[in-house]
XYZ file of C-alpha atoms in Angstrom:
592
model
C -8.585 23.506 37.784
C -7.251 22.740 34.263
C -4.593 20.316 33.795
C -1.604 20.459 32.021
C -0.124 17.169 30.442
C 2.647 16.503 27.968
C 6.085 14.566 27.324
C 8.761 16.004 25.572
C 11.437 13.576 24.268
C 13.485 14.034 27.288
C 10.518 12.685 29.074
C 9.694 15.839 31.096
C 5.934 17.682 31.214
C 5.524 19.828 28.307
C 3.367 22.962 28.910
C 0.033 22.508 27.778
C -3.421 23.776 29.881
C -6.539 22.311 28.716
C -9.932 23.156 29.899
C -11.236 20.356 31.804
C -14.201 19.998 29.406
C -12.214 19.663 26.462
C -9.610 17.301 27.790
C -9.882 14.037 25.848
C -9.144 10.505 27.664
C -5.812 10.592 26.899
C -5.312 13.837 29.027
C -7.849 12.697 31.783
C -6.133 9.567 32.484
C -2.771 11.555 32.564
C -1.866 9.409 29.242
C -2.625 6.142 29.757
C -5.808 5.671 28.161
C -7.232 6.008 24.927
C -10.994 6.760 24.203
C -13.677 4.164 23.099
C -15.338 4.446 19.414
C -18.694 6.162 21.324
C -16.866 8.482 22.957
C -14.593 9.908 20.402
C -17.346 10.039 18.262
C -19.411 11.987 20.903
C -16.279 14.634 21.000
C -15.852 15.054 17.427
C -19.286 16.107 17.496
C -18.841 18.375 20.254
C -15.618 19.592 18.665
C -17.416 20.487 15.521
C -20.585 22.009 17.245
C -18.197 24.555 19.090
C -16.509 26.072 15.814
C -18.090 27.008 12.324
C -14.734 25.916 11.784
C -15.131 22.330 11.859
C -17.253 19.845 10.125
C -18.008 16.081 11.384
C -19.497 13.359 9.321
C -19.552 9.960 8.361
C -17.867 8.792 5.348
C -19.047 5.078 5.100
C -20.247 1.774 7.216
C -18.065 -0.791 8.313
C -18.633 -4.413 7.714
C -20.622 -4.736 11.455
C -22.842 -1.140 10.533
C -20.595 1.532 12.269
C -19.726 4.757 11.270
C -16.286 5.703 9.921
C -16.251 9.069 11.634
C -14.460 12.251 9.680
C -13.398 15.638 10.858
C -13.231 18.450 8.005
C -11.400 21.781 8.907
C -11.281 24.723 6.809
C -13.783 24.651 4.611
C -14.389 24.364 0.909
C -11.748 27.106 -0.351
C -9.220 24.954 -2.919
C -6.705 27.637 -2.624
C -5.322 26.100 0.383
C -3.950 22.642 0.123
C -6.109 19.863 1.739
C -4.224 17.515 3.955
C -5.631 14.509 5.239
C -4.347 12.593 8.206
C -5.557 9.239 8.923
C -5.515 7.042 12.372
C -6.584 3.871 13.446
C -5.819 2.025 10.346
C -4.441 -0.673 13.211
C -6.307 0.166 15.714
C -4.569 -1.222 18.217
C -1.505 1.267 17.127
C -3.948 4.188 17.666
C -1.474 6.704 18.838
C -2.472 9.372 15.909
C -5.946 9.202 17.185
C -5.144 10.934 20.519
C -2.349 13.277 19.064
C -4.942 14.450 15.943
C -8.066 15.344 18.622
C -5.747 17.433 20.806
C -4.205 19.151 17.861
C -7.858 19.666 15.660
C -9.077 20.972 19.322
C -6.464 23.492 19.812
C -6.581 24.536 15.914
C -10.119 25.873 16.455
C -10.627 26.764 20.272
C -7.286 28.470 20.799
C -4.847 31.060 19.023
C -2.286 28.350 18.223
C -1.385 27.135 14.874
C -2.178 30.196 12.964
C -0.101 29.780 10.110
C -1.912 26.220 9.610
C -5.775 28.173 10.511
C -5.159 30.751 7.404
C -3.686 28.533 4.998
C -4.644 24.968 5.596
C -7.685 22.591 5.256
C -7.608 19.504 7.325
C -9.453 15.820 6.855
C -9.057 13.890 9.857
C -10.056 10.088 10.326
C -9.294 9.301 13.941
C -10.290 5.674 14.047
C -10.510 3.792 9.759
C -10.462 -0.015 11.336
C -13.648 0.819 13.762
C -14.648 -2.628 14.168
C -11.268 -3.789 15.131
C -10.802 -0.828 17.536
C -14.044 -2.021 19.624
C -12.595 -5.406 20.328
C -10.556 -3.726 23.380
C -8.422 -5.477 25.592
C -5.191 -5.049 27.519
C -3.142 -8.212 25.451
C -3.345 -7.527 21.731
C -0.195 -5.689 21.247
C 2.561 -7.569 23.239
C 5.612 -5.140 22.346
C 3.818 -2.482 22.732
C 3.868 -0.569 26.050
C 0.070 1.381 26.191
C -2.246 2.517 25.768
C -4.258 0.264 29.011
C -6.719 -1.213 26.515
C -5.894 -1.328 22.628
C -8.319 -3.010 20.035
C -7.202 -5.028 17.323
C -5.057 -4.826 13.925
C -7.525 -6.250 11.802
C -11.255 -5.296 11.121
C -14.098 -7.486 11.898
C -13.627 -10.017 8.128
C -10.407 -10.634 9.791
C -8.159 -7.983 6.764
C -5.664 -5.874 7.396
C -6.960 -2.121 6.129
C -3.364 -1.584 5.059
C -3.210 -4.595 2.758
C -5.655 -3.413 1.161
C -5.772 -0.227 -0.453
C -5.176 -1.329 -3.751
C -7.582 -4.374 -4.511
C -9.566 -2.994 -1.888
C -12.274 -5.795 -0.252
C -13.318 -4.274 2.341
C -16.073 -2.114 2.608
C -13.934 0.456 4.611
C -11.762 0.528 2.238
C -13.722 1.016 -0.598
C -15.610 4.166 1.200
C -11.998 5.350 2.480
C -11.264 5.142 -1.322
C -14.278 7.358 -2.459
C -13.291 9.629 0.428
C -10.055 10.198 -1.088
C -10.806 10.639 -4.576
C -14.123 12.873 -3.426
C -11.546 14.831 -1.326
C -8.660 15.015 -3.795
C -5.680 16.106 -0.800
C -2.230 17.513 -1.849
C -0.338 15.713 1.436
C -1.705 12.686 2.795
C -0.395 11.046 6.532
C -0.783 7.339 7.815
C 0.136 6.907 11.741
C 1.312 3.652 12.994
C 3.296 2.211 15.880
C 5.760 -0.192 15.218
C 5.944 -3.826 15.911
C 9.303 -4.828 17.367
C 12.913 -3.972 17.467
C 14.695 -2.133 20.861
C 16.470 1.072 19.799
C 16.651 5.532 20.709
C 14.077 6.176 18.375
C 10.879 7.607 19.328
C 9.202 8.597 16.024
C 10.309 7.335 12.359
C 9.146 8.100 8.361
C 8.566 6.225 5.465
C 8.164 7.687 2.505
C 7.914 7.021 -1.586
C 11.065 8.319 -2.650
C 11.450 5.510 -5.539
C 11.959 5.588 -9.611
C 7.838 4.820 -9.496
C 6.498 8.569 -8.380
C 5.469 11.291 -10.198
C 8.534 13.572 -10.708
C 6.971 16.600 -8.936
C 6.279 14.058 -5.828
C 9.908 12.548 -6.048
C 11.112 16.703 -6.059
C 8.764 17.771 -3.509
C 9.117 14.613 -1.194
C 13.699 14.751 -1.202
C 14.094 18.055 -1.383
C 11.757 19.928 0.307
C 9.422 18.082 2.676
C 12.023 15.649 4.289
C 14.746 18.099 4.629
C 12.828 20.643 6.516
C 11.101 18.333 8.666
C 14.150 16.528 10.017
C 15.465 19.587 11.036
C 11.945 20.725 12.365
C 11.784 17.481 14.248
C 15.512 17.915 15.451
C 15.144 21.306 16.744
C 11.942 19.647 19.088
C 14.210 17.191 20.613
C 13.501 14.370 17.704
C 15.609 12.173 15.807
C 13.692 11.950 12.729
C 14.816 8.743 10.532
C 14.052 6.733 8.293
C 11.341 3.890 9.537
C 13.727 1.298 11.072
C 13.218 -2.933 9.606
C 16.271 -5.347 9.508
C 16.942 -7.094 6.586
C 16.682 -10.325 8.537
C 13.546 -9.378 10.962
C 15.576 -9.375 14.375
C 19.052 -8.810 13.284
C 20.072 -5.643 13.217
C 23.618 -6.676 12.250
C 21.346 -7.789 8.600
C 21.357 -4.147 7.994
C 18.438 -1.427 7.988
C 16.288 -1.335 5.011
C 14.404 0.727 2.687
C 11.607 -0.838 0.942
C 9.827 0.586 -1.936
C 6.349 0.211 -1.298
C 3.554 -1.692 -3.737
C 0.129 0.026 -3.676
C -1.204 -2.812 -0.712
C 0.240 -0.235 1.823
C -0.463 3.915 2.357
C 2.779 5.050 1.136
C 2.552 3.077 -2.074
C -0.962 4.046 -2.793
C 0.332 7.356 -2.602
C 2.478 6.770 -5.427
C -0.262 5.624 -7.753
C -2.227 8.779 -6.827
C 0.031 11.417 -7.302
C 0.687 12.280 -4.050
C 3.188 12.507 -0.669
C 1.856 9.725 1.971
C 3.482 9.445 4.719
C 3.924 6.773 6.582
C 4.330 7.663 10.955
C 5.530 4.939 12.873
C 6.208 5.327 16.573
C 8.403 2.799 18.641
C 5.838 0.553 20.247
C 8.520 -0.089 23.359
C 8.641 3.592 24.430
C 5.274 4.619 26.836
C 1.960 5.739 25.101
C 2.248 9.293 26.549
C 5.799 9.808 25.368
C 4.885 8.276 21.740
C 1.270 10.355 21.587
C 3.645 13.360 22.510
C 6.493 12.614 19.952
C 2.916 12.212 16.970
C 1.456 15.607 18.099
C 4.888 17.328 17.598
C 5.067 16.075 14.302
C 1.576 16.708 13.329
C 2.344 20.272 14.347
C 5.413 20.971 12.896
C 4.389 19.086 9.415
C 1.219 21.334 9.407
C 3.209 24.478 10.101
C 5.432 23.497 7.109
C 2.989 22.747 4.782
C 1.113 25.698 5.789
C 4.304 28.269 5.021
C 4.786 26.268 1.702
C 1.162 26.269 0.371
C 1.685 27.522 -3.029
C 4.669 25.074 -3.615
C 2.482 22.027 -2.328
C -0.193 23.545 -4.400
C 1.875 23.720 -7.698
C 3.083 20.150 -7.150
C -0.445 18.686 -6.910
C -1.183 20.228 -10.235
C 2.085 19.206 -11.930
C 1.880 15.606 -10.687
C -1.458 15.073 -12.207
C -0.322 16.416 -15.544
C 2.492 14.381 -15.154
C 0.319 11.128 -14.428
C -2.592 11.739 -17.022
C 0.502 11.781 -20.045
C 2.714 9.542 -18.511
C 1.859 6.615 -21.035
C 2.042 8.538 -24.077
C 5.507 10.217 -23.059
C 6.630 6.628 -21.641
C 5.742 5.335 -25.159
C 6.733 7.673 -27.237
C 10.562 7.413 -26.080
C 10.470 3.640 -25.629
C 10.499 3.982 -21.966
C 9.280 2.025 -19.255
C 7.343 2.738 -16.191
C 8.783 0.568 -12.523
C 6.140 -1.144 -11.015
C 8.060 -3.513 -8.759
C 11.400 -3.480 -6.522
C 13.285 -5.351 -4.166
C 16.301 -4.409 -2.063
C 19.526 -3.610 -3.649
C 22.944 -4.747 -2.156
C 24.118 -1.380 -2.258
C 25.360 -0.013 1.464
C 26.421 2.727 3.441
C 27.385 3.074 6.981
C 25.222 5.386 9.490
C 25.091 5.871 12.983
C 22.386 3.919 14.539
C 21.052 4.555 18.241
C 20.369 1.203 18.952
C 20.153 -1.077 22.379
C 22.763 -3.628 23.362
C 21.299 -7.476 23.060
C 22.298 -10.663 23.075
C 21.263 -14.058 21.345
C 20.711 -16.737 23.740
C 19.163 -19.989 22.882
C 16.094 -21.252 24.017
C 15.120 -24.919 24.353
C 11.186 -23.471 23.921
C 12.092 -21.999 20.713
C 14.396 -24.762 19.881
C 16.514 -22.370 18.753
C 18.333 -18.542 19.447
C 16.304 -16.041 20.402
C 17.673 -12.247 20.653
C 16.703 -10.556 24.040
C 17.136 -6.838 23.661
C 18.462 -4.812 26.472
C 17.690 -1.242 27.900
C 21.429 -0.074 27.879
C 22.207 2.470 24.811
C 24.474 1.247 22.445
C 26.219 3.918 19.634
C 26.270 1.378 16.308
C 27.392 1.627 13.037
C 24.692 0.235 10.663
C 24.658 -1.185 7.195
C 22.112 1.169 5.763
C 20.524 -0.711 2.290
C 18.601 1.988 1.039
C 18.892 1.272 -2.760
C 16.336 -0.657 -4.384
C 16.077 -1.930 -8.288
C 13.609 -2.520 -10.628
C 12.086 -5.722 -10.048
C 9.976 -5.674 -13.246
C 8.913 -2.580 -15.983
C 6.534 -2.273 -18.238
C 5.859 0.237 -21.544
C 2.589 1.467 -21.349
C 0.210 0.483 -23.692
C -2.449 2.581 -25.346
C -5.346 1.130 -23.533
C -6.240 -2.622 -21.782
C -9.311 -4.390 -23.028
C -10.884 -6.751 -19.937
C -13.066 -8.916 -21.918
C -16.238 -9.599 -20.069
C -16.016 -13.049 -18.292
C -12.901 -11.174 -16.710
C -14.566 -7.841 -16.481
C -17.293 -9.339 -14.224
C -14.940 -10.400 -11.764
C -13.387 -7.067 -11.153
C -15.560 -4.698 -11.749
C -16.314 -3.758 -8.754
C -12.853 -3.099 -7.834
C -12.553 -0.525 -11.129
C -15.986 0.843 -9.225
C -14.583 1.375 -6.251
C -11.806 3.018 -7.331
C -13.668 5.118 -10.153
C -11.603 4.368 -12.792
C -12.648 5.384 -16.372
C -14.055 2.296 -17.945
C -15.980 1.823 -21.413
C -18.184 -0.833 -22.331
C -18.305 -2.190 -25.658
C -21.886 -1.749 -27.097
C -21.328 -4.221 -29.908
C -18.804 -7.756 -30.452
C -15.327 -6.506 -31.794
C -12.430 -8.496 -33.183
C -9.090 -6.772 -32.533
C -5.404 -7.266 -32.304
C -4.190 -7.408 -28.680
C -0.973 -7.923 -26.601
C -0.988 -10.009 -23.803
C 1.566 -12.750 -22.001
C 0.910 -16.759 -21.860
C 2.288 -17.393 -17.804
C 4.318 -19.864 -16.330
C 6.068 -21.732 -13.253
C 2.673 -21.287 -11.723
C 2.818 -21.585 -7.847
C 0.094 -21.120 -5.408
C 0.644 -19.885 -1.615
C 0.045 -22.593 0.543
C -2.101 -20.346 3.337
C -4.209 -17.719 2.510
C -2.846 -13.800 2.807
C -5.394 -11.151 3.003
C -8.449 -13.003 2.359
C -6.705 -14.257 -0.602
C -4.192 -17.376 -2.180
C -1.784 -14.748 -3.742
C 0.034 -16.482 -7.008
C 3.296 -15.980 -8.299
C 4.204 -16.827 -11.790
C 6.514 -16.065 -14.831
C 5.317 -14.178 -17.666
C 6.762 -14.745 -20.869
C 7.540 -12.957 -24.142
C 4.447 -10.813 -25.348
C 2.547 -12.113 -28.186
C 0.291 -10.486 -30.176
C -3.044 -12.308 -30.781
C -6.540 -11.518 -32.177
C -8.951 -11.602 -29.761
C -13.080 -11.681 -30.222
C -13.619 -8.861 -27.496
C -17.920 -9.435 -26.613
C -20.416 -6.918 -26.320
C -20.209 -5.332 -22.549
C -16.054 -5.640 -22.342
C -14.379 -3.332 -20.383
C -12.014 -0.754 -22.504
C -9.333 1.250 -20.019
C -7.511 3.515 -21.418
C -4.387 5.842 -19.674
C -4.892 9.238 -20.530
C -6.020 10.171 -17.282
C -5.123 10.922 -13.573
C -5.241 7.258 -12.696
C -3.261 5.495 -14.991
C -0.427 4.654 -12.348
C -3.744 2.583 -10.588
C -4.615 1.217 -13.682
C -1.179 0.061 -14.872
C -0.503 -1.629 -11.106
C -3.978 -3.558 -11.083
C -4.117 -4.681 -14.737
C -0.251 -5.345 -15.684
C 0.626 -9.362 -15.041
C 3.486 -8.068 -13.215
C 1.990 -5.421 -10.871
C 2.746 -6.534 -7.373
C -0.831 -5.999 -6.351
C -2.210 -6.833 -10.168
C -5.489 -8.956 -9.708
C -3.551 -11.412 -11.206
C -1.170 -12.126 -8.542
C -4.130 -11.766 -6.287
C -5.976 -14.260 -6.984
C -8.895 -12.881 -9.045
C -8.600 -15.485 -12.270
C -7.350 -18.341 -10.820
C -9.065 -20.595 -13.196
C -6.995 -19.455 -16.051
C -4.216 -21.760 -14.875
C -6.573 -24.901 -14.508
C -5.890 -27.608 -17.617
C -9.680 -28.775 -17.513
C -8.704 -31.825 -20.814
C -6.689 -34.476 -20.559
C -6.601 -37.939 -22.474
C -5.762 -41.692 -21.560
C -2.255 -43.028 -21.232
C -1.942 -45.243 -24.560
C -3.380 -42.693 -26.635
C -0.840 -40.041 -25.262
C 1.941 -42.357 -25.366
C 0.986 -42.951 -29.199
C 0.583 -39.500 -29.587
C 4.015 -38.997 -28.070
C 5.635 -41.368 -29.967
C 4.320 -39.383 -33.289
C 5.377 -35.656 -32.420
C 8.909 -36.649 -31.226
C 9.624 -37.295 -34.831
C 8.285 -34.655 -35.929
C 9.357 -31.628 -33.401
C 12.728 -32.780 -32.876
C 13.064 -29.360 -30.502
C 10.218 -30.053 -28.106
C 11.904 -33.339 -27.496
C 15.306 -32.293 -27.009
C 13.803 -30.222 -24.499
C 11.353 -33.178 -22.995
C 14.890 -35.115 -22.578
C 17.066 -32.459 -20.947
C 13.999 -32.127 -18.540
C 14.184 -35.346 -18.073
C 17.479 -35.376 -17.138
C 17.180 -32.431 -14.820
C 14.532 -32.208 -12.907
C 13.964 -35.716 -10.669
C 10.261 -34.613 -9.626
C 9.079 -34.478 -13.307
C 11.547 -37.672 -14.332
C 9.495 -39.713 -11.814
C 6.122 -38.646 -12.462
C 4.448 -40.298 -15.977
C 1.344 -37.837 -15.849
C 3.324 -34.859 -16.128
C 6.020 -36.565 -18.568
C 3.033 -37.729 -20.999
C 1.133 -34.310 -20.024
C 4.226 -32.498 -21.894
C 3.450 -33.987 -25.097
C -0.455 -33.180 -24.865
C 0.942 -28.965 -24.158
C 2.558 -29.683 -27.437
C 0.005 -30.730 -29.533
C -3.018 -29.409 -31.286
C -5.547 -30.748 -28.780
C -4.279 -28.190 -26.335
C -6.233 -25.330 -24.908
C -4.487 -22.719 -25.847
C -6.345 -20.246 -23.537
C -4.666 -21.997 -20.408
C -2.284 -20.204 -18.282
C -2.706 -16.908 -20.740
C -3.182 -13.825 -19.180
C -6.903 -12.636 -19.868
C -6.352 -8.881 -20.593
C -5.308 -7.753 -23.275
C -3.343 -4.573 -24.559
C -3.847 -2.411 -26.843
C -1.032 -1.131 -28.627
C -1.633 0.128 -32.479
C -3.575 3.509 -32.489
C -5.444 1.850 -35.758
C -6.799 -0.851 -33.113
C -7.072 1.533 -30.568
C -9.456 3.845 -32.746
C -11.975 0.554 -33.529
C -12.200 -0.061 -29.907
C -13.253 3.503 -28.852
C -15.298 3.497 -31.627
C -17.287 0.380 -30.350
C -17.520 2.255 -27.468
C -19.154 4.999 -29.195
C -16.290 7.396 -29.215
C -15.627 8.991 -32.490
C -11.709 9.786 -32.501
């Protein structure tokens, strides 16, 4: 007999009748179970064997040899939009998994979805973080209520997949990049469950709706896409908001934020590709049936959406990458500069929130409160901060030069990402802009695989620079200059900078003996009357450097000529007079 399974938001059986062949282990075990990496592979195969409709392949190897398994419906035909869905990033949140196999199954073996059949094509990645998905086990996700068995959040070199997408270590990664780029979709999706917090919500967006995207995105994105899905999503029974974090992580009296994204996560990497990706996040306390339930009702209401508004999505794909490939010269040519990082403004307004009633009680464990959320409905009014500022901008310049000591260190990354990059084919000497950096700090634990850095960058200077044979030369008239800009900018949240790549620009590696600084000391405060003024209003100010005679005697040796002026200056350079610009090309062997 076929079996029907389903939960609507009330929590009631939806109708659905699948033939017991095709039912996946999500339907067999009447939602409570999700399938292993073998056998979801085994029915995507199936799936595409049954239908000339669907493709299945693998695009890439994980770090421990498996395949990352893709499902490709619709063909090759690039007059309808391609939009690609991903799961499994976190594979222990791998509710999009289940909810993308029913939905890709009933595309091709049944008359549903018909708008989506004619004027769709579909990429679907059911499980990204493979490796991590095969460490099953019933306690890896302790606020979340099912599946039985989840795996785990991270992939086998112990990195978060969606951490990642910008500097992009991992070997997934780095094929999921290729993928992308090979692919080139018009409406990307990224399903997650969430990781705390009681409240109504079953299903909740995030979404790049910042200063940073591409003006055909930002139009697309606020005032068609989110608009007619919320009311889609309402008309099914859903509340569709706004992904739901606290200010202060349990508080919801901190207020409800909305963060602008850096490239690390999905929904900022769509920004820097021209593109909608949205970011899915069910509520990891409601069951795994009612949350696989509330994903497949989005998937098909998004698809039938996107499907009616082809030629719109179409014509905003197009726009944005104009927009993107003359972004820097428009940027420049006004004076203008581009955001590439935000925090949280102070600005609020007041929404209703469905939240939960709780109460902070204190806990001699914790040795301190500890909020314990409750299953009685509370009706609250919530300080919604939903504004965020500029952080730090930057005017584009013409082009970055990575000279090659530097260059060797990322260019694999560039690789990966297939950014257009030149190599010098003989030594140039050029005028370049770049930043010296200080208040240097170094995180104490590692994040990511990586001891992130956080500095200051100062005024620009403009120095002439010996660029050797085999630099890197990256210019910005192109389709992924926003990538560029956010991995080679000081300032770029996700820069290589701040990650880590060239620590060893900030490492003094000379030093000299304490009489002979002292005497040298003693010489330049007579002579830079400034730099001492300064050294004695430090002094004054901060104890830590007061009390230490290295660093007091080290200030003097920054001061004089025996410093190395290459410390703590950041190693790429910019390129900002078309005169300069034109020798550089031309050692590239481009005639201009």
């Amino acid at each position: 007999m076929p079996y029907s399974l389903g939960y609507s938001s009330s929590g009631q059986l939806s109708a659905q009748t699948v033939s017991p062949a095709w039912q996946t282990r999500f339907e067999l075990s009447k939602g409570l179970e999700s399938s292993g990496y073998g056998e979801c592979l085994t029915y995507c195969r199936r799936l595409a064997g049954s239908s000339d409709l669907i493709e299945y392949r693998s695009f890439g190897t994980s770090s421990e040899g498996r395949e990352l398994p893709l499902l490709l419906f619709g063909g090759n035909d690039e007059s309808k939009p391609l939009i690609f869905i991903l799961a499994g990033i976190h594979s222990g949140e791998i509710d999009g998994k289940e909810a993308g196999l029913m939905v890709l199954r009933d595309l091709v073996q049944t008359q549903k979805y018909r708008a989506a059949k004619e004027n769709l094509r579909i990429a679907f990645v059911p499980i990204f973080n493979v490796d991590g998905h095969e460490r099953e086990g019933e306690f890896h996700r302790i606020n979340q209520i099912g599946p039985k068995e989840q795996g785990r959040r991270t992939t086998a070199q112990n990195l978060d997949l969606n951490r990642d997408w910008l500097k992009a270590d991992a070997p997934e990664m780095r094929a999921m990049i290729k993928l992308i780029d090979e692919l080139d979709p018009d409406f990307l999706i990224d399903i997650h469950v969430t990781d705390g917090a009681e409240y109504e919500y079953v299903i909740t967006w995030g979404l790049g709706t910042g200063d940073g995207e591409a003006p055909a995105v930002l139009e697309y994105s606020t005032k068609s896409y989110l608009p007619d899905i919320t009311k889609r999503m309402a008309k099914r029974g859903y509340d569709f908001v706004p992904y739901v974090t606290f200010k202060n992580y349990s508080d919801p009296k901190s207020g409800w934020t909305r963060e602008v994204y850096p490239p690390r996560y999905s929904t900022g990497f769509g920004t820097v590709i021209g593109r909608p990706f949205v970011l899915i996040e069910t509520h990891s306390r409601k069951p795994f049936a009612e949350r696989v339930e509330a994903t497949k009702v989005f998937l098909e209401e998004t698809l039938d959406q996107l499907a009616i508004d082809k030629s719109n999505l179409l014509k905003m794909s197009t726009l944005a990458d104009l927009q993107i490939q003359t972004l820097a010269d428009t940027l420049r040519a006004n004076g203008k500069s581009y955001p590439l990082d935000f925090e949280v403004a102070n600005d609020t307004t007041w929404v209703n929130f469905k939240g939960h009633k709780s109460d902070v009680r204190y806990s001699e464990i914790a040795g301190d409160s500890v909020r314990y959320w409750t299953q009685e409905k509370e009706k609250q009014k919530m300080a919604a901060l939903w504004s965020n500022r500029v952080k730090s901008s930057v005017v584009p310049p013409l082009a970055y030069v990575i000279p090659l000591p530097y260059y060797l260190k990322v260019k694999g990354v560039l690789a990966a990402h297939q950014i257009p990059v030149m190599e010098f084919d003989t030594t140039l000497t050029i005028m370049v802009e770049t930043n010296y950096l200080d208040s240097v700090t170094f995180a104490k634990a590692p994040y990511e695989g990586r001891f992130r850095i956080n500095y200051k960058t100062l005024p620009p200077v403009l120095q002439e620079w010996r660029i050797p044979k085999g630099s890197a030369f990256v210019p910005l008239n192109h389709r992924k200059a926003l990538r560029v800009m956010h991995l080679l900018e000081a300032n770029g949240p996700d820069s290589f900078c701040k990650w880590g790549f060239f620590p060893q620009i900030f490492e003094q590696k000379e030093g000299g003996d304490g009489d002979i600084l002292d005497t040298l000391a003693r010489s330049l405060m007579k002579t830079d009357t400034m730099a001492a003024t300064e050294f004695w209003n430090k002094v004054k100010t901060d104890s830590v450097f007061a009390k230490s005679s290295s660093e007091r005697l080290n200030y003097w040796y920054k001061h004089s000529p025996y410093w190395d002026e290459r410390t703590n200056l950041y190693p790429i350079g910019r390129i900002i007079h078309k005169d300069h610009f034109r020798l550089a090309a031309k050692a590239c062997g481009i005639q201009l």
